[in-house]
Amino acid sequence: MTVRNSRGRSGSGVTIEDVARVAGVSRQTVSNALNAPHRVREETLKRVTAVIEGLGYQPDQSARSLKTGLRYTIGYLAPDDDPFNPNPVMGGFLTALCDAAAAVGYRVLLFRPQSAVSDPRKAFDDLIAARQVDGFVLSDVLLDDPRVDHLSELGFPFVAFGQTGPGRPQDWVDADNAQGMYDVAALLAARGHRRVGYIGSSTGVPWMSNRYKGFRRGAGQFGLEVATVFEPSESGEFREELTAAVRGLLQSAERPSALVAAADLLALAAYDAVRGEGLSVGVDIAVVGFNDLPLCGLLSPRLTSVRMPLRSIASELMARLLAQVQSGEPAGAGSLLPPEIIIRDSI
C-alpha cells in the first residue's frame, strides 16, 4: 500500500484511518486498541496490532495526552538495592513490568527519593503535582506500608506487587508464596521423604512468613516431620552461622533426607552443610530453594526452585492500574497467582 504524507498523519506518514482500513475495523476500534486494549476482543486486538506494526504507525503522543488528559506513563519507585549486588528477582520484575506497560502503550518512569531522604512521599507528590504519571506501581510492599497509606489518602491510582494488608486498598497482585511451599511439601512427600529440614528467614517480611506457613500446612497434610533453622537476624557472617546450624540438623540421630530453603541464597548454606558432612546434594540429601535465581542453573548440582510468575503478575498489575485510571475506583480485591516448581538435579 502506498501512503502519502498529509496533515494529521503520524511521524511515519500513516494515519489512524489507514490502520482502520487495512485492519477492516473502525477508527474507534483502533483508538481502543491503543488506549484501552481491554475493551477490544483478543482476535481483533492481535489483528490491529499486527497492522500497526506492519504499517509503522506511530501515534502522536502529545495529541493523545491533550485529548485524554493522560500521560501514558506509570511511575515505579525503584526498590532499595545494592548496584554491585542487585536483586535478580526485582530486576526480572522490572523487565516484566516494562514489557507489560509497552504492550498497552505505556512507559515506565523509574524514580527514587533524593539522596539522604528515606521518606518517599515527596517523590510521589512531585510527580503527581507535575502531572507526569497516570498512576504508580509499588513493589516490596509491607502490611503497614506508608506508601500505600499516602497514595490512598491522596486518592491517586496505584497498584501493588504484594499484599497491602487489612483495612487498606486491595488492588494488589502477588505470587502465592504459601501455595508454592505447600506444593514443595507435596512433591517431597510424593518422592518418599518423611523428615525435612526447613531453612527460614528471620526478617519477618510477609512473603517469607507466608512461605513458612504454607510449608508447615503442607507438611502437616502429607505427614512430614519438620525441623526448622532460621538465618541469624543480625550478623555479617550469616552464611557461616546458618551453615553450622544446618550441619547440626544433618548430624542429628534422625537426619532429614531433604532441606527446603525459603530463598535460593539460603539454599547455599544447605549446599555447604551437606558437603561439609561428606554427603552429596541430590543423592544423599535433596535441596529445594525459592525464587529460581540465575544461580540455580550454575550450582552443581543445579538447584530445584520455585519460580514466581513475574510476567503474569506485571500484566495483571497493568490491567488493574489502567482500569483504575479509567474508572477512578480500585478493584477492591487482591489476586494471588500460582508459582511453579522448576525441578532440577538437586532432588
XYZ file of C-alpha atoms in Angstrom:
347
model
C 0.000 0.000 0.000
C 1.318 3.419 -0.963
C 0.715 6.123 1.639
C 1.246 9.834 1.011
C 2.111 12.310 3.751
C -0.645 14.734 4.682
C -1.785 16.788 7.616
C -2.876 14.790 10.643
C -0.631 11.867 9.797
C 1.746 10.314 12.293
C 5.501 10.741 12.056
C 5.600 7.600 9.916
C 3.201 9.161 7.382
C 0.490 6.636 8.280
C -2.830 7.740 9.778
C -5.157 6.002 12.154
C -7.625 5.827 9.254
C -5.038 3.875 7.220
C -4.719 1.369 10.064
C -8.506 1.046 10.383
C -8.948 0.476 6.632
C -6.252 -2.196 6.353
C -7.390 -3.956 9.541
C -11.036 -3.815 8.465
C -12.213 -2.133 11.660
C -13.489 1.274 12.700
C -11.300 4.201 13.692
C -12.676 3.885 17.234
C -11.571 0.257 17.422
C -8.013 1.278 16.528
C -8.194 4.011 19.167
C -9.381 1.471 21.730
C -6.583 -0.909 20.765
C -4.094 1.860 21.509
C -5.688 3.417 24.572
C -7.972 0.809 26.128
C -6.978 -2.628 24.793
C -9.092 -4.399 27.428
C -12.168 -3.210 25.511
C -11.111 -4.989 22.308
C -11.586 -8.697 21.600
C -8.303 -10.594 21.661
C -8.517 -11.675 18.000
C -9.275 -8.114 16.853
C -6.555 -6.664 19.062
C -3.977 -9.019 17.538
C -5.048 -8.069 14.015
C -4.980 -4.327 14.692
C -1.618 -4.597 16.466
C -0.149 -6.508 13.521
C -1.345 -3.818 11.100
C 0.046 -1.054 13.323
C 3.420 -2.767 13.346
C 3.304 -3.625 9.655
C 2.479 -0.063 8.575
C 4.788 1.508 11.131
C 2.017 3.669 12.577
C 3.244 5.955 15.367
C 0.532 7.688 17.417
C 1.086 11.352 18.219
C 1.678 11.105 21.957
C 1.249 14.822 22.601
C -2.093 14.835 20.789
C -3.217 11.741 22.700
C -2.304 13.370 26.005
C -4.138 16.599 25.168
C -7.227 14.669 24.129
C -7.382 12.236 27.025
C -5.607 14.135 29.786
C -3.368 11.082 30.293
C 0.415 10.890 30.148
C 0.592 7.202 29.199
C 3.306 6.836 31.812
C 3.336 4.978 35.118
C 5.688 5.693 37.989
C 7.695 2.917 39.636
C 9.675 3.606 42.796
C 12.827 1.555 42.309
C 13.416 -0.626 45.400
C 16.423 -0.164 47.662
C 19.227 -2.251 46.217
C 22.995 -2.603 46.014
C 24.226 -1.729 42.488
C 27.110 -4.176 42.944
C 24.875 -6.977 44.238
C 21.458 -6.355 42.674
C 18.328 -8.333 43.482
C 17.673 -10.519 40.404
C 14.014 -11.062 41.318
C 13.181 -7.376 41.294
C 15.315 -6.842 38.204
C 13.240 -9.510 36.486
C 10.038 -7.876 37.685
C 11.128 -4.500 36.279
C 11.721 -6.063 32.864
C 8.325 -7.775 33.006
C 6.665 -4.504 34.052
C 8.248 -2.539 31.200
C 7.091 -5.167 28.707
C 3.569 -5.232 30.152
C 3.370 -1.434 30.026
C 4.650 -1.294 26.450
C 2.055 -3.858 25.388
C -0.715 -1.389 26.299
C 1.008 1.754 25.026
C 2.527 2.879 28.315
C 6.024 3.700 29.533
C 7.583 3.203 32.949
C 9.167 6.146 34.749
C 11.719 4.962 37.309
C 12.334 7.273 40.240
C 13.964 7.378 43.665
C 13.812 9.886 46.547
C 16.632 12.407 46.701
C 19.808 11.118 48.315
C 19.729 11.070 52.122
C 15.891 11.201 52.036
C 14.340 8.000 53.302
C 10.698 9.153 53.145
C 9.456 8.616 49.555
C 6.252 10.664 49.932
C 7.702 13.866 48.490
C 8.949 11.987 45.419
C 5.399 10.749 44.808
C 3.970 14.207 45.436
C 6.380 15.860 42.983
C 5.412 13.521 40.141
C 1.713 13.950 40.845
C 1.999 17.743 41.019
C 3.910 17.817 37.722
C 1.266 15.559 36.131
C 3.984 13.269 34.818
C 2.308 9.939 35.555
C -1.181 8.420 35.461
C -0.573 6.065 38.362
C 2.015 4.120 40.323
C 3.112 0.520 40.737
C 4.532 -0.337 44.156
C 6.698 -3.342 44.975
C 8.268 -4.834 48.116
C 5.001 -3.923 49.843
C 4.713 -4.458 53.606
C 1.498 -4.854 55.581
C 1.852 -1.380 57.149
C 3.463 0.252 54.120
C 3.418 4.091 54.402
C 3.407 4.440 50.597
C 0.056 2.647 50.467
C -1.404 4.906 53.146
C -0.095 8.080 51.482
C -1.390 7.309 47.981
C -4.696 6.129 49.451
C -5.128 9.452 51.253
C -4.363 11.326 48.031
C -6.816 9.200 46.064
C -4.231 8.715 43.306
C -4.304 5.480 41.247
C -1.848 2.803 42.315
C -1.491 -0.962 42.434
C 0.853 -3.098 44.494
C 3.067 -6.096 43.887
C 2.464 -7.639 47.297
C -0.435 -7.783 49.727
C -1.352 -4.450 51.280
C -2.909 -5.781 54.474
C -6.376 -5.486 56.043
C -8.081 -2.119 56.057
C -6.111 -0.876 53.042
C -6.928 -0.786 49.303
C -6.840 -4.322 47.962
C -5.754 -3.634 44.382
C -2.704 -5.879 44.594
C -1.228 -8.899 42.824
C 1.198 -11.320 44.414
C 2.714 -14.736 43.943
C 1.001 -17.290 46.146
C 4.065 -17.918 48.296
C 2.190 -20.178 50.697
C 0.867 -22.343 47.868
C 4.341 -22.581 46.345
C 5.774 -24.025 49.535
C 2.724 -26.238 50.064
C 3.448 -27.700 46.635
C 7.085 -28.300 47.632
C 5.905 -30.299 50.649
C 3.603 -32.322 48.394
C 6.430 -33.003 45.931
C 8.849 -34.178 48.617
C 6.232 -36.404 50.209
C 5.448 -37.937 46.828
C 9.142 -38.736 46.416
C 9.219 -40.630 49.690
C 10.734 -38.060 52.046
C 9.498 -38.078 55.629
C 11.953 -35.902 57.602
C 12.687 -32.453 56.201
C 14.774 -29.520 57.375
C 13.339 -26.045 56.694
C 15.770 -23.127 56.396
C 13.793 -19.964 57.097
C 14.274 -16.220 57.187
C 14.193 -14.162 60.364
C 13.323 -10.943 58.531
C 9.601 -11.231 59.239
C 8.599 -9.867 55.826
C 5.167 -11.173 54.803
C 6.267 -13.243 51.813
C 8.776 -15.160 53.938
C 6.190 -15.712 56.668
C 3.692 -16.977 54.088
C 6.227 -19.425 52.669
C 6.828 -20.884 56.129
C 3.100 -21.130 56.871
C 2.462 -22.795 53.519
C 5.191 -25.362 54.067
C 4.006 -26.177 57.585
C 0.464 -26.643 56.266
C 1.698 -28.989 53.547
C 3.946 -30.872 55.964
C 1.015 -31.443 58.293
C -1.212 -32.690 55.500
C 1.374 -35.005 53.911
C 2.896 -36.388 57.103
C 6.315 -34.728 57.014
C 8.385 -34.241 60.163
C 9.962 -30.778 60.061
C 12.998 -29.380 61.873
C 13.496 -25.645 61.332
C 16.507 -23.331 61.478
C 16.422 -19.598 60.831
C 19.125 -17.351 59.473
C 20.641 -15.030 62.124
C 18.872 -11.675 62.016
C 21.927 -9.519 62.740
C 25.175 -10.991 61.509
C 27.629 -10.136 58.771
C 28.604 -13.809 58.631
C 25.107 -15.251 58.480
C 26.027 -17.906 55.926
C 28.705 -19.439 58.153
C 26.393 -19.426 61.172
C 23.494 -20.772 59.166
C 25.663 -23.497 57.630
C 26.697 -24.579 61.128
C 23.053 -24.741 62.196
C 22.118 -26.837 59.160
C 25.043 -29.164 59.811
C 23.592 -29.642 63.275
C 20.394 -30.926 61.655
C 22.365 -33.315 59.474
C 24.275 -34.635 62.499
C 21.115 -35.456 64.441
C 20.050 -39.040 65.065
C 17.069 -38.549 62.770
C 18.795 -36.843 59.871
C 16.462 -35.156 57.379
C 16.557 -36.512 53.842
C 15.638 -33.125 52.335
C 16.332 -29.457 53.020
C 13.942 -26.696 51.932
C 15.178 -23.104 51.822
C 12.832 -20.101 51.899
C 15.103 -18.397 49.324
C 17.765 -19.567 46.902
C 20.504 -17.658 48.719
C 19.648 -19.570 51.898
C 19.990 -22.788 49.914
C 23.702 -22.023 49.539
C 24.080 -22.776 53.246
C 22.359 -26.123 52.627
C 24.874 -26.972 49.891
C 27.761 -26.007 52.198
C 26.363 -28.045 55.089
C 25.692 -31.166 53.026
C 29.200 -31.143 51.589
C 30.675 -30.353 54.981
C 29.174 -33.603 56.248
C 30.679 -35.573 53.388
C 27.308 -36.039 51.699
C 26.063 -35.255 48.193
C 23.257 -32.884 47.226
C 20.681 -34.675 45.074
C 21.970 -38.097 46.112
C 22.021 -38.233 49.919
C 20.081 -35.031 50.612
C 17.517 -33.299 48.411
C 17.597 -29.486 48.383
C 14.883 -27.071 47.198
C 15.029 -23.273 47.032
C 12.632 -20.427 46.240
C 12.786 -17.600 43.622
C 14.617 -19.509 40.861
C 17.504 -17.056 40.623
C 20.054 -17.450 37.806
C 22.439 -19.077 40.275
C 20.153 -22.140 40.378
C 21.416 -23.244 36.981
C 25.041 -22.520 37.900
C 25.205 -24.610 41.055
C 26.353 -28.209 40.893
C 24.029 -29.991 41.007
C 21.515 -27.500 39.647
C 19.061 -26.301 42.270
C 15.360 -27.139 42.170
C 13.471 -23.946 42.968
C 10.062 -22.262 42.989
C 9.653 -19.674 40.230
C 7.308 -16.724 40.686
C 5.099 -15.802 37.677
C 6.620 -12.328 37.250
C 5.287 -11.698 33.738
C 1.753 -12.662 34.713
C 1.986 -10.506 37.829
C 3.182 -7.497 35.814
C 0.470 -7.938 33.174
C -2.312 -8.138 35.740
C -0.939 -5.143 37.622
C -1.021 -3.068 34.432
C -4.568 -4.187 33.619
C -5.712 -3.300 37.127
C -3.960 0.069 37.055
C -5.449 1.061 33.677
C -8.917 0.032 34.832
C -8.434 2.155 37.935
C -7.164 5.149 35.934
C -10.204 4.967 33.665
C -12.831 4.302 36.338
C -11.303 6.145 39.263
C -12.038 3.173 41.514
C -9.781 0.314 42.684
C -10.825 -3.265 42.008
C -11.481 -3.945 45.677
C -9.829 -7.364 45.797
C -6.322 -8.709 45.503
C -5.121 -11.612 43.386
C -2.740 -14.489 44.158
C -1.062 -16.164 41.174
C 0.378 -19.688 41.449
C 4.162 -20.179 41.268
C 5.829 -23.099 39.508
C 8.362 -25.605 40.792
C 11.315 -25.899 38.403
C 12.703 -29.380 39.027
C 16.443 -29.873 38.551
C 19.160 -32.233 39.754
C 19.133 -31.302 43.464
C 16.201 -33.588 44.340
